PDB file of C-alpha atoms in Angstrom:
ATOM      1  CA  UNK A   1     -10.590  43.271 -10.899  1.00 61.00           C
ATOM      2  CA  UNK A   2      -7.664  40.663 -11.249  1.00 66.00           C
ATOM      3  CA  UNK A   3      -8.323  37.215 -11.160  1.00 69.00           C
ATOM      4  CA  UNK A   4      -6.356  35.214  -8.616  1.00 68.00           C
ATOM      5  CA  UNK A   5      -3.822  33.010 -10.027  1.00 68.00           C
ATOM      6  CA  UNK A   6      -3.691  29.698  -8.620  1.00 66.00           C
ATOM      7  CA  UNK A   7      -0.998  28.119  -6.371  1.00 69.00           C
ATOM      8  CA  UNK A   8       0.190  25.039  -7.311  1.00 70.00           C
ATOM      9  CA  UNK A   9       2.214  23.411  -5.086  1.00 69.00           C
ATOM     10  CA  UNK A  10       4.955  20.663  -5.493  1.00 77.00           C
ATOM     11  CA  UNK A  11       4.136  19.446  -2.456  1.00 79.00           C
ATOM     12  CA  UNK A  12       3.765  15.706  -2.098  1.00 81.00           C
ATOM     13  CA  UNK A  13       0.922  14.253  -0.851  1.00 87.00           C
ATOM     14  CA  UNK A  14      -1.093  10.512  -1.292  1.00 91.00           C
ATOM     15  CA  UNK A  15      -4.132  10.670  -3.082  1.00 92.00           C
ATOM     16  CA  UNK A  16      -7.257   7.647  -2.075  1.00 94.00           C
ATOM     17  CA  UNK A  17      -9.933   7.980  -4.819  1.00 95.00           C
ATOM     18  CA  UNK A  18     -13.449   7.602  -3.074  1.00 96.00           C
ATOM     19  CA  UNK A  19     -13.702   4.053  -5.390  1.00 96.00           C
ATOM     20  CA  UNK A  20     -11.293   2.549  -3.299  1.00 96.00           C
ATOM     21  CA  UNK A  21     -12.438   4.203   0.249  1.00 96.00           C
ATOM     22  CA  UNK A  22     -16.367   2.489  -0.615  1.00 96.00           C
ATOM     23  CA  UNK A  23     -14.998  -0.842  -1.261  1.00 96.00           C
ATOM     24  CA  UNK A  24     -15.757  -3.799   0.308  1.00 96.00           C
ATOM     25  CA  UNK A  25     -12.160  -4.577   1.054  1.00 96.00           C
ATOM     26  CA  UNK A  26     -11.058  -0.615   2.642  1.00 97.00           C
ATOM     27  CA  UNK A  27     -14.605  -0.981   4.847  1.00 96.00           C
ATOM     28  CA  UNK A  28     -13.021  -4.186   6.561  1.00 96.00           C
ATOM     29  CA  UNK A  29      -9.432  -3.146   6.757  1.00 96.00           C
ATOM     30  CA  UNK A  30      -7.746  -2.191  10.388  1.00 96.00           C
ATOM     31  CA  UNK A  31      -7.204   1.078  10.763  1.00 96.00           C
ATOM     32  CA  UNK A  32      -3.498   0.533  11.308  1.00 96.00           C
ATOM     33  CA  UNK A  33      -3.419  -1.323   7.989  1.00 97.00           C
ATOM     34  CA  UNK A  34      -4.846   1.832   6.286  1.00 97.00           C
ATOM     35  CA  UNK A  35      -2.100   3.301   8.187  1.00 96.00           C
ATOM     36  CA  UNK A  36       0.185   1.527   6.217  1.00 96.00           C
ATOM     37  CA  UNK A  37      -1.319   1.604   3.023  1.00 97.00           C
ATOM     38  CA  UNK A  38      -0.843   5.720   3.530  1.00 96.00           C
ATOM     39  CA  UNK A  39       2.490   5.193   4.390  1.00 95.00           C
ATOM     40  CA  UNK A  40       3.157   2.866   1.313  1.00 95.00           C
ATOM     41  CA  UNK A  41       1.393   5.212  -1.040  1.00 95.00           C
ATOM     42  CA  UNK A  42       4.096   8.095   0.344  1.00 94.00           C
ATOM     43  CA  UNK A  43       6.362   6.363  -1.045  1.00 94.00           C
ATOM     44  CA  UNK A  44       5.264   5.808  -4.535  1.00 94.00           C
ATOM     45  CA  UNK A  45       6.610   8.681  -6.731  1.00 91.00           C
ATOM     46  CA  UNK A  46       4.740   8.052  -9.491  1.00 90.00           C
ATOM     47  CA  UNK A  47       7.666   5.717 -11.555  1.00 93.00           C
ATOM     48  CA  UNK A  48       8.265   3.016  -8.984  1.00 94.00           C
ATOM     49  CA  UNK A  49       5.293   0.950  -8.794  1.00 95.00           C
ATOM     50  CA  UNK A  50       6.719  -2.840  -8.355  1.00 93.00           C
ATOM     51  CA  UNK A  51       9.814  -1.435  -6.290  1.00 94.00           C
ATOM     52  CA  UNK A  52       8.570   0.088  -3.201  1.00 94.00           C
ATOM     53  CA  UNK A  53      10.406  -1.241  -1.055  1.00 92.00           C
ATOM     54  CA  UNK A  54       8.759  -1.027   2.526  1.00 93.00           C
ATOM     55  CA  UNK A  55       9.854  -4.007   4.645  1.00 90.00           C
ATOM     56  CA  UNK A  56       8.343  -4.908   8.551  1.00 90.00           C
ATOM     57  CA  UNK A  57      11.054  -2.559  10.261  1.00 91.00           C
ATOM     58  CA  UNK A  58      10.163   0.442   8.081  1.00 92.00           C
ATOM     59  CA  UNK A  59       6.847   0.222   8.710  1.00 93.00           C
ATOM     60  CA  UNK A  60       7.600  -0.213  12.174  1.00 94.00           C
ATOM     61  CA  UNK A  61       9.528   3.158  12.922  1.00 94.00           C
ATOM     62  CA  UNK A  62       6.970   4.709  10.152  1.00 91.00           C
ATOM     63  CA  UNK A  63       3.528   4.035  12.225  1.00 91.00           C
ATOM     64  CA  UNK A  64       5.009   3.547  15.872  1.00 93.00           C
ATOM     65  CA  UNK A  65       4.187  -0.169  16.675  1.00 94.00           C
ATOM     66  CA  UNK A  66       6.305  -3.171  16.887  1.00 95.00           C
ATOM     67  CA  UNK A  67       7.673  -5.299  13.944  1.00 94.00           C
ATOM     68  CA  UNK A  68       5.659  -8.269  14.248  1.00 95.00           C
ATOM     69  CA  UNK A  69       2.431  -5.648  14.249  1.00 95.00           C
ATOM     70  CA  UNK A  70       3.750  -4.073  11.164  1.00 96.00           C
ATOM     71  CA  UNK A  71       4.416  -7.372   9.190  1.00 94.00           C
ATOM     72  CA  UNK A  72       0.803  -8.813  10.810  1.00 96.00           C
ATOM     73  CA  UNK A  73      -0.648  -5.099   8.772  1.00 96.00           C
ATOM     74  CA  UNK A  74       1.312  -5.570   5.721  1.00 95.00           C
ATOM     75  CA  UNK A  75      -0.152  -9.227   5.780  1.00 95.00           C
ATOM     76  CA  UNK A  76      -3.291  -8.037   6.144  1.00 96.00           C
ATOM     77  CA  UNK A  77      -2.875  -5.509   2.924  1.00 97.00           C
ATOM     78  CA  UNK A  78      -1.513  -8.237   1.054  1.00 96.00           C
ATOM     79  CA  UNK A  79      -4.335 -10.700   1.511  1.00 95.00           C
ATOM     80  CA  UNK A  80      -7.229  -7.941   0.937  1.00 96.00           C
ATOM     81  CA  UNK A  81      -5.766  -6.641  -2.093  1.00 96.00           C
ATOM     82  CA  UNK A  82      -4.484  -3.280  -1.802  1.00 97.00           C
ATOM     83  CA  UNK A  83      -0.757  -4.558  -2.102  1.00 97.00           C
ATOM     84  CA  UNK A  84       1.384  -7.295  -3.650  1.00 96.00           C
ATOM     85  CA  UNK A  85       4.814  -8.658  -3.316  1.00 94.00           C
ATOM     86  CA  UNK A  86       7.378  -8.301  -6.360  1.00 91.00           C
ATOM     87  CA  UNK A  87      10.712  -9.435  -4.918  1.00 85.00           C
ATOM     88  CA  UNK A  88      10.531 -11.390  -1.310  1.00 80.00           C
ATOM     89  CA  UNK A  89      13.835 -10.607   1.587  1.00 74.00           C
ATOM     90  CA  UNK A  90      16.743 -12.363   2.068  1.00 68.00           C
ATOM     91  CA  UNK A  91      17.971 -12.793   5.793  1.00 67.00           C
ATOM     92  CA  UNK A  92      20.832 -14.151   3.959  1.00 65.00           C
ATOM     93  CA  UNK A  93      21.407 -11.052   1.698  1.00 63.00           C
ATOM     94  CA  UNK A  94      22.139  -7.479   3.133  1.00 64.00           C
ATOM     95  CA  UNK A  95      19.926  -4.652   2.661  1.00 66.00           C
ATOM     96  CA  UNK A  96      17.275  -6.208   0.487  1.00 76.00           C
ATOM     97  CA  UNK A  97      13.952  -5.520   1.772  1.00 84.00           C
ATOM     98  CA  UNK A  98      10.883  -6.990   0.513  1.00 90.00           C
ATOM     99  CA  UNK A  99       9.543  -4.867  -2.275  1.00 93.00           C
ATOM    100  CA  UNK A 100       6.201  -3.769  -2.948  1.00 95.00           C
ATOM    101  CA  UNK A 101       3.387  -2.933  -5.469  1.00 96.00           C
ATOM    102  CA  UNK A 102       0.125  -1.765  -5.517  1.00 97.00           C
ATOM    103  CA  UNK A 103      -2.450  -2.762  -7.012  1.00 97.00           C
ATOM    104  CA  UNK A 104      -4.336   0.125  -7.758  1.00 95.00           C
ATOM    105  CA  UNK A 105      -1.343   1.388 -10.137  1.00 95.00           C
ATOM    106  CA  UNK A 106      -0.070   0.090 -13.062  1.00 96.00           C
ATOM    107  CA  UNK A 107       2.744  -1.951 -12.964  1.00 95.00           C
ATOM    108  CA  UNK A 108       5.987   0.712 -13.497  1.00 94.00           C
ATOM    109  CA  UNK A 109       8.372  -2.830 -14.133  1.00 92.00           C
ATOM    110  CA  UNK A 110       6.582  -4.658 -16.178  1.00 92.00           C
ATOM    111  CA  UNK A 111       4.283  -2.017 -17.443  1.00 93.00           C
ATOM    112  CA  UNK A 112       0.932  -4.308 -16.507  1.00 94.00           C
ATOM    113  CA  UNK A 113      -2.538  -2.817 -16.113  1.00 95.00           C
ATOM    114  CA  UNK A 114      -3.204  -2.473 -12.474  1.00 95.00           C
ATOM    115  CA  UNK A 115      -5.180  -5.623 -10.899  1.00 95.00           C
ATOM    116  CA  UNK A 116      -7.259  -4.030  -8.458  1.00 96.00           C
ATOM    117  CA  UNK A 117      -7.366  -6.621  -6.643  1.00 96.00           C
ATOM    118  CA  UNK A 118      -9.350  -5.473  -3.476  1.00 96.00           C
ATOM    119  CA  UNK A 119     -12.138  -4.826  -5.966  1.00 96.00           C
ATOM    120  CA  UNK A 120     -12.427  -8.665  -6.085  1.00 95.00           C
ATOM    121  CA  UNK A 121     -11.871  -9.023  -2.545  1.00 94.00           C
ATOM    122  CA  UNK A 122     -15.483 -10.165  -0.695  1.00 89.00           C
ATOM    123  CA  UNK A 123     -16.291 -11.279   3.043  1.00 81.00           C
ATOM    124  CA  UNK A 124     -16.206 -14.390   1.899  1.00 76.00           C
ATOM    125  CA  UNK A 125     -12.596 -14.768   1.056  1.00 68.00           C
ATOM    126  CA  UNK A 126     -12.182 -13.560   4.621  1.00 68.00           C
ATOM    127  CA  UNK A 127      -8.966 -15.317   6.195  1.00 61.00           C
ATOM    128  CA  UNK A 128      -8.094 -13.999   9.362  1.00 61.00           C
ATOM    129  CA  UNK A 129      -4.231 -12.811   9.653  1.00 58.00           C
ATOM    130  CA  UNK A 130      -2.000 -15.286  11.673  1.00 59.00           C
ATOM    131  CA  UNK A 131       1.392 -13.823  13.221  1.00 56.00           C
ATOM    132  CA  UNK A 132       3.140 -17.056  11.783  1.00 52.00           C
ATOM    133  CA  UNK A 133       3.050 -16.006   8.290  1.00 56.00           C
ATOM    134  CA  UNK A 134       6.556 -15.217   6.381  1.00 60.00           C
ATOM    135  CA  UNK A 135       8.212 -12.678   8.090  1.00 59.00           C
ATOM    136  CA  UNK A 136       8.348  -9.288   5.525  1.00 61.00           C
TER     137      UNK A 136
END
């Protein structure tokens, strides 16, 4: 008998290692904010860690909800870890969103180990997520 050959597929698709799924940081996140993080992971191809850009409105149309929702979930990414800003917006500036990196990738600008920073992340450090925050 043949053996099957197998079907790869250039699909893409967003990977979440169990490491991150049994830390301390995932256990306490919304599920909306893992939501996000999903989304935000979509959009990393692999090269473009550090400019994902993914600003409040994005994630808006992306998970259904309103804007000030989406920024209060990106927030809430931000301060457990999973994500970090590289470049803030401009209201001044057209078409320059807030851009993005995670944490759990290395760096693709300035070629930096990745931080991991939810790792880190305990109850303790637990600040609950205002709406007045900087607007993404």
């Amino acid at each position: 008998m043949r053996k099957k050959k197998a079907i790869r597929s250039n699909l893409p698709f967003v990977q979440i290692y169990r490491w991150v799924m049994n830390s301390e940081a995932w256990k306490d996140l919304s599920p909306q904010a893992r939501s996000m993080y999903l989304e935000l992971k979509l959009l990393y191809n692999g090269t473009n860690n550090g400019r994902i850009g993914f600003g409040a409105r994005e994630a808006a149309t992306c998970i259904g909800m309103s804007t000030s929702s989406a920024n209060r979930f990106l927030n809430e990414l931000e301060s457990h870890g999973f994500i970090a800003r590289e470049t803030a917006s401009s209201f001044g500036q057209k078409r320059l969103t807030i851009e993005w990196r995670l944490t759990e990738s290395r760096n693709d600008v300035t070629g930096d180990l990745a931080t991991k920073d939810f790792m880190r992340w305990s109850e303790a450090e637990k600040t609950p997520v205002s709406n007045v925050k900087t607007p993404v």
